[in-house]
Short mmCIF file of C-alpha atoms in Angstrom, two decimals:
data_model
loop_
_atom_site.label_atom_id
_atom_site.label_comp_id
_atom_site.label_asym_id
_atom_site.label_seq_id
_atom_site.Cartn_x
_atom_site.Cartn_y
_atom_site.Cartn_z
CA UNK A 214 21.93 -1.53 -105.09
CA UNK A 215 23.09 1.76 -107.03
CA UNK A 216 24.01 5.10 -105.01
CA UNK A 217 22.77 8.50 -106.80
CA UNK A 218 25.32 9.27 -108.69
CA UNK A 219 25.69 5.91 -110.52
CA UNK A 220 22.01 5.79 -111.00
CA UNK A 221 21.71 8.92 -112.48
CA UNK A 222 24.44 8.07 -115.05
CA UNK A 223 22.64 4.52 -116.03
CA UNK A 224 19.50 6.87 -116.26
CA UNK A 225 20.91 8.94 -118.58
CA UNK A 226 22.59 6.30 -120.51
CA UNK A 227 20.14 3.71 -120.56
CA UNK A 228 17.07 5.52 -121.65
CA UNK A 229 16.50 6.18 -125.00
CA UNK A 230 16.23 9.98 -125.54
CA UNK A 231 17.18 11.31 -121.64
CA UNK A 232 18.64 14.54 -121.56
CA UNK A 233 18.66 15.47 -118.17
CA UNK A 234 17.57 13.69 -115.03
CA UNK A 235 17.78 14.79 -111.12
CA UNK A 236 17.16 13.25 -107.67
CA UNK A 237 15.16 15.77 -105.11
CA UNK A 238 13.96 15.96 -101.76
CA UNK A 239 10.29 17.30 -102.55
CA UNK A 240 10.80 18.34 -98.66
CA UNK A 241 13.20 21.03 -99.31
CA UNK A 242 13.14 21.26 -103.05
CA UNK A 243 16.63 20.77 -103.82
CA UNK A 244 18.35 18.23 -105.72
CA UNK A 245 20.23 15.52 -104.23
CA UNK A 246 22.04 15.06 -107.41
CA UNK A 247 21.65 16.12 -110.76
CA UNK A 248 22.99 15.06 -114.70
CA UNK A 249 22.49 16.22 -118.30
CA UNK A 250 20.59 19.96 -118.89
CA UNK A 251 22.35 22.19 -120.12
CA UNK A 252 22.58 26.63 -119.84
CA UNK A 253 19.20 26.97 -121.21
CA UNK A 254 17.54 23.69 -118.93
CA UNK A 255 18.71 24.08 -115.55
CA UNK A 256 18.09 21.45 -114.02
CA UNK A 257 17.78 23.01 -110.23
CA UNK A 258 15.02 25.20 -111.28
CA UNK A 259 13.31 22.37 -112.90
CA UNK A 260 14.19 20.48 -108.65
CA UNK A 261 12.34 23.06 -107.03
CA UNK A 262 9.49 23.91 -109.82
CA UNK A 263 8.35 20.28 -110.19
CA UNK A 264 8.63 19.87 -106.08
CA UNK A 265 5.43 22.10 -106.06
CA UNK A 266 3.82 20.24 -108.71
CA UNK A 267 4.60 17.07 -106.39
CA UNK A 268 3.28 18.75 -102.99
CA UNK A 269 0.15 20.26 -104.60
CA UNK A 270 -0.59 16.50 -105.77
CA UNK A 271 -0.01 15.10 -102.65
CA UNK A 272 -2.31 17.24 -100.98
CA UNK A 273 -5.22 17.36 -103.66
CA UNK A 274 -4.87 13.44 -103.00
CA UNK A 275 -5.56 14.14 -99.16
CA UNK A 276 -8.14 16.45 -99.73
CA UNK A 277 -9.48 13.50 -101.83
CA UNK A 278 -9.34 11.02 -99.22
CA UNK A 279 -7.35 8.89 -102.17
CA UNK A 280 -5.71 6.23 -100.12
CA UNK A 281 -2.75 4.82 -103.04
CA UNK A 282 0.38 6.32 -103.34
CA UNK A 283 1.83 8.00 -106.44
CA UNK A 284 3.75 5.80 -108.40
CA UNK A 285 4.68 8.24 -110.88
CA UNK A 286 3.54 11.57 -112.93
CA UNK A 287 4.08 11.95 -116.52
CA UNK A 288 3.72 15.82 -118.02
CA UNK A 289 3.79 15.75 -122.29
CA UNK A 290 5.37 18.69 -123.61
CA UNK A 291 5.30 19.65 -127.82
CA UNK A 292 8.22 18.37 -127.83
CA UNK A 293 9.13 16.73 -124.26
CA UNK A 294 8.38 14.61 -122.15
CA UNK A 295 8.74 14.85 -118.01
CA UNK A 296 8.70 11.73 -116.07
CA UNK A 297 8.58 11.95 -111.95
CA UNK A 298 8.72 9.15 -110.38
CA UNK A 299 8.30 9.42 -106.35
CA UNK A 300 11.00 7.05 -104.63
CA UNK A 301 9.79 4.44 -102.05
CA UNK A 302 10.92 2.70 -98.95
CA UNK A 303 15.13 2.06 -97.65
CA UNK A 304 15.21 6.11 -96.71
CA UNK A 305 14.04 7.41 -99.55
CA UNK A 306 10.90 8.62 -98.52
CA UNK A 307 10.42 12.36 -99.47
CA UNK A 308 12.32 12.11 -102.94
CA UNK A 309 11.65 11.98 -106.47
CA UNK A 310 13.41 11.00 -109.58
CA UNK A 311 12.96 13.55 -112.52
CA UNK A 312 13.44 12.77 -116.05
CA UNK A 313 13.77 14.72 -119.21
CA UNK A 314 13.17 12.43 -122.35
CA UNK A 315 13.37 14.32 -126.12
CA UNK A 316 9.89 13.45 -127.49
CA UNK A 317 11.55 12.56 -130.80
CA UNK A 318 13.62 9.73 -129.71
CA UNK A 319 11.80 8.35 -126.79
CA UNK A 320 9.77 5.57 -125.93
CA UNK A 321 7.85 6.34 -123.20
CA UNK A 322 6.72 2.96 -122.18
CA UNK A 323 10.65 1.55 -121.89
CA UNK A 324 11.42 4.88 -120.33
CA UNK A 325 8.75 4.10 -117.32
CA UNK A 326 9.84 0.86 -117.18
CA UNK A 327 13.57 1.05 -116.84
CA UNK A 328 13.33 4.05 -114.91
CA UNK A 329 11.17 2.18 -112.53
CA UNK A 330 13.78 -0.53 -112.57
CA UNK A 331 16.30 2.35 -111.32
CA UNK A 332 14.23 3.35 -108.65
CA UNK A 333 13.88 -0.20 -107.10
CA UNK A 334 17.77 -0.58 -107.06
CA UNK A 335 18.34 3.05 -105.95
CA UNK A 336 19.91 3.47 -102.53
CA UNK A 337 20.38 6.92 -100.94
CA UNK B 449 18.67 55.66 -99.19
CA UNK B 450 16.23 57.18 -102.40
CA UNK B 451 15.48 53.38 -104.09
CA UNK B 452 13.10 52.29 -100.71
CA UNK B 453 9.83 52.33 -103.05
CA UNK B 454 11.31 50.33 -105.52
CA UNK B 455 13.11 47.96 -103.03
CA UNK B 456 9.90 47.65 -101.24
CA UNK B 457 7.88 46.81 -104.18
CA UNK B 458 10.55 44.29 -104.74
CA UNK B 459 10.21 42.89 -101.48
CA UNK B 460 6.30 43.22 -101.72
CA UNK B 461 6.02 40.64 -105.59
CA UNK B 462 8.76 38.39 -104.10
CA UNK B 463 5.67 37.65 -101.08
CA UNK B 464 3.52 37.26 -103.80
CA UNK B 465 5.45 34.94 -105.76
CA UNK B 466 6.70 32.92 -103.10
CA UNK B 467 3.63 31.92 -100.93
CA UNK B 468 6.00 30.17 -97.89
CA UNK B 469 7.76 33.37 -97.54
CA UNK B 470 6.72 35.23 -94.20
CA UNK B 471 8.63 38.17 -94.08
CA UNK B 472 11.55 39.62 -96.45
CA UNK B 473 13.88 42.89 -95.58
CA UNK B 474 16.39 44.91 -97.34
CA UNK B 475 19.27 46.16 -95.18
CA UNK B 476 22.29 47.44 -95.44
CA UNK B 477 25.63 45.52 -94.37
CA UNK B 478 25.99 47.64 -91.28
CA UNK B 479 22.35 46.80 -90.17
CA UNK B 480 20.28 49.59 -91.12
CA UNK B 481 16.49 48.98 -92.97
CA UNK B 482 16.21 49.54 -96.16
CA UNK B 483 12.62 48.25 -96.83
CA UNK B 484 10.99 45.93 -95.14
CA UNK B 485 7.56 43.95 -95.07
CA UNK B 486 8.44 41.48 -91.71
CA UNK B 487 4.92 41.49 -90.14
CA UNK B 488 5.34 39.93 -86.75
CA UNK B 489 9.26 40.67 -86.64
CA UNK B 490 11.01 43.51 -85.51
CA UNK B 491 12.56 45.06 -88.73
CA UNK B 492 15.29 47.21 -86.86
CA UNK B 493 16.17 43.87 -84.68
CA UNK B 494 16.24 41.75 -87.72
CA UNK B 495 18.49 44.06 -89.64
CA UNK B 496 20.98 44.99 -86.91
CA UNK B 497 21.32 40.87 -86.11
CA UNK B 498 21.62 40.15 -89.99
CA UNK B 499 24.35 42.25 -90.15
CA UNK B 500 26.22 40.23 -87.06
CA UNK B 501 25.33 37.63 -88.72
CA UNK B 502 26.96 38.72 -91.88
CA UNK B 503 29.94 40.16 -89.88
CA UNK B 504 30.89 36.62 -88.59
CA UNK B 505 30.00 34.72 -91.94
CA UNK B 506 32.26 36.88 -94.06
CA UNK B 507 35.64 36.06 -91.78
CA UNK B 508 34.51 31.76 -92.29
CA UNK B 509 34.37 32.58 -95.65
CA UNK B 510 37.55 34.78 -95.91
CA UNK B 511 39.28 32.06 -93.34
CA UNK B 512 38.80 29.34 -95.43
CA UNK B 513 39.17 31.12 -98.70
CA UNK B 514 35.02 30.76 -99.89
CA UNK B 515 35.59 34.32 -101.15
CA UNK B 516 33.08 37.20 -101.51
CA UNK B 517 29.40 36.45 -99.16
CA UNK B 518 26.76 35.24 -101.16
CA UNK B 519 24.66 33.68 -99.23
CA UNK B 520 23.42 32.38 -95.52
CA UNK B 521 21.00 29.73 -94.70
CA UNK B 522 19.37 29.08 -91.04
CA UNK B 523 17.10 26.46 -90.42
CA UNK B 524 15.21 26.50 -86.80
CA UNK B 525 12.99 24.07 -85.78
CA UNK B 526 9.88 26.29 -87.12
CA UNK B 527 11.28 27.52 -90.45
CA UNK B 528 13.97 29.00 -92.27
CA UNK B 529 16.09 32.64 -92.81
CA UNK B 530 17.44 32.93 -95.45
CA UNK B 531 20.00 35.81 -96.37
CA UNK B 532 21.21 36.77 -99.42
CA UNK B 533 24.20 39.34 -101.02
CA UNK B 534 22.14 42.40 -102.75
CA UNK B 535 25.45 44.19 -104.51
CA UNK B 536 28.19 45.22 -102.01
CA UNK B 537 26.36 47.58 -99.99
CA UNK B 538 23.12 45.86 -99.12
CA UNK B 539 21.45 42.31 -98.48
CA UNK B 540 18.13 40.48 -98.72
CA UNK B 541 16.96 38.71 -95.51
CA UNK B 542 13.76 36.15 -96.00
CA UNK B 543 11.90 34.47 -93.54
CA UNK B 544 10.03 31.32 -94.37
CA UNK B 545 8.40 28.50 -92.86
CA UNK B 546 8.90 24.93 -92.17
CA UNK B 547 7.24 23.41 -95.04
CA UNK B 548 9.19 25.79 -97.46
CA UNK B 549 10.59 24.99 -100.55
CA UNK B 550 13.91 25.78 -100.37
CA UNK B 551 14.81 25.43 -103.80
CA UNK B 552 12.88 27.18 -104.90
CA UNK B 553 13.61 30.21 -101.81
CA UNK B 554 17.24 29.98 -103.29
CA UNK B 555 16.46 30.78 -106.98
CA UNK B 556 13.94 34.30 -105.83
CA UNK B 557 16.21 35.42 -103.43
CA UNK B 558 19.17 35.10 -105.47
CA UNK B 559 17.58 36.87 -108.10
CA UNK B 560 15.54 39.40 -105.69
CA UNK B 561 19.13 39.88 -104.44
CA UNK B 562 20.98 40.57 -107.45
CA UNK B 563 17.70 42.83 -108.29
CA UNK B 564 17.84 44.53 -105.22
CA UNK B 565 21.48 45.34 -105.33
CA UNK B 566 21.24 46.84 -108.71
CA UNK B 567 18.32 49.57 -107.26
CA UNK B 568 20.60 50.59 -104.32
CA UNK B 569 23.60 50.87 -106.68
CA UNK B 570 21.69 53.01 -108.91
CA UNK B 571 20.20 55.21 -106.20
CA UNK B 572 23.78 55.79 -104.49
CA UNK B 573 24.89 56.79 -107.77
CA UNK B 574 22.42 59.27 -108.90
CA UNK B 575 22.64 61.08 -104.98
CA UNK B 576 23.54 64.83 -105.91
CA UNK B 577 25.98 64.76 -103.25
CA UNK B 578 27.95 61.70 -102.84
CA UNK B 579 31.06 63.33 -102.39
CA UNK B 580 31.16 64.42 -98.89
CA UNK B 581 30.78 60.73 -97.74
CA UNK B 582 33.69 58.96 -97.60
CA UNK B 583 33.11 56.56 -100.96
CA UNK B 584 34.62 52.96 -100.62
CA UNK B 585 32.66 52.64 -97.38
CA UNK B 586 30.48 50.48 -99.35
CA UNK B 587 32.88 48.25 -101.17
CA UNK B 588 34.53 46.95 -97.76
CA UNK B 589 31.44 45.73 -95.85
CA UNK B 590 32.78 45.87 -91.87
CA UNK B 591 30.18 44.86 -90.18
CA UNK B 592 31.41 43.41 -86.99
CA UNK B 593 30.72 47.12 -85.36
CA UNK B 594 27.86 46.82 -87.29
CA UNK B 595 25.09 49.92 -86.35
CA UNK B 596 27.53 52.59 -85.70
CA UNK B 597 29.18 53.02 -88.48
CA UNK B 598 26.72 54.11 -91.20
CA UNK B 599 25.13 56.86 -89.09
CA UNK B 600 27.30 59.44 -88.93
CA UNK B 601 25.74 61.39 -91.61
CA UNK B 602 28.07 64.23 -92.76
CA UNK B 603 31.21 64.59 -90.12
CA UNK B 604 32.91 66.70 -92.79
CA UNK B 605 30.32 68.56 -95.40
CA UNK B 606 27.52 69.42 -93.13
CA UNK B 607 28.01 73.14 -92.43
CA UNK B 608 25.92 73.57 -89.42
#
């Protein structure tokens, strides 16, 4: 069991090619906590932005009668890529883990599987 | 106030951008409207209570040394006001609902707000006749008798 803070720091140092990474309640679209960005990446606009990208998912699902859940939502920048992954069960229902990897240096299928790993251990 | 067009069209892209919003008004610190686009909601009400509001938020601040106002956040069981600091003279109220995203009602206000502050600046500066108003009225918001004190219009230059 990790609390926010700690798992945002073995998020950040863990994955290969993280540069920022936030927890957020899609309810209110703030973070929870946040690590990494920097002046140009700020990392509460990026909370709020991708909380809408969550919600309109969510309810394109409902409108699709899709019964699953989202595990999680990759977007593939030029350069970037952005890794939400929704947060289930102990209390953590309503929040997301958000993930900034540097194309370059990444590997996205160890990224989705350790930050996966951080979810599971994650208590808020 | 000369800036209400362009405060209003403020007021009118920040519903467009922000599709949770329900209402948004621009009013001064003593309570009066500056713009407004609150269907449903008394604007002169909302104003004249936002300034209260503003009037006891300012001494918590100043009591426990949070400094100049910047913002004020109410959540009610069916949605949210939001107020924000628009310069010294003036403030942004929103009203969302329920399901907003705060977030992202934080970053547009703040930036409606600083927005916002910047017209009113500009329009109190290019009035022809500033003079006969006493000046640092708007740099010391005292809002606790809020309504009264920003309409007395000219005690001293009017020469009726």
């Amino acid at each position: 069991m990790t609390n926010t803070e700690t798992a945002l720091k073995e998020t950040l140092a863990s994955i290969e090619g993280a540069t920022g990474a936030a927890l957020v309640d899609y309810t209110t679209g703030m973070a929870l906590g946040t690590i990494g960005g920097s002046k140009s990446f700020d990392l509460t606009v990026a909370a709020a932005g991708n909380t809408d990208v969550v919600r309109a998912k969510i309810r394109t699902m409902e409108h699709l009668g899709l019964k699953g859940e989202i595990e999680d939502i990759l977007i593939t920048l030029s350069d970037q890529y952005h890794l939400i992954r929704l947060i289930k069960g102990r209390g953590g229902n309503g929040l997301f883990l958000y993930l900034v990897l540097d194309a370059k240096r990444a590997n996205l299928a160890m990224a989705r599987h350790q930050l996966k790993k951080i979810e599971g251990d994650l208590e808020v | 106030m000369a800036a209400e067009a362009e405060v209003l069209d403020e007021l009118h892209r920040l519903r467009a951008r922000v599709p949770q919003l329900t209402g948004a008004l621009a009013a001064s610190v003593d309570g009066l409207v500056l713009a407004q686009d609150t269907p449903g909601v008394e604007p002169e009400g909302l104003a004249a209570l936002t300034a209260a509001a503003l009037g006891v938020a300012l001494r918590v601040a100043d009591a426990t040394g949070r400094g100049d106002f910047r913002e004020l956040l109410l959540r009610g069981e069916h949605g949210y006001v939001a107020t924000y600091a628009a310069g010294p003279s003036a403030v942004l109220t929103l009203l969302a609902g329920d399901r907003a995203n705060v977030g992202r009602l934080h970053l547009e206000g703040r930036r409606a707000g600083t927005r916002i502050g910047e017209l009113v600046e500009a329009a109190a500066e290019a009035q022809p006749a500033p003079a006969a108003r006493p000046a640092p009225k708007a740099l010391t918001p005292r809002t606790r008798t809020a309504r009264t004190a920003r309409t007395l219009p000219g005690p001293t230059g009017e020469s009726r």
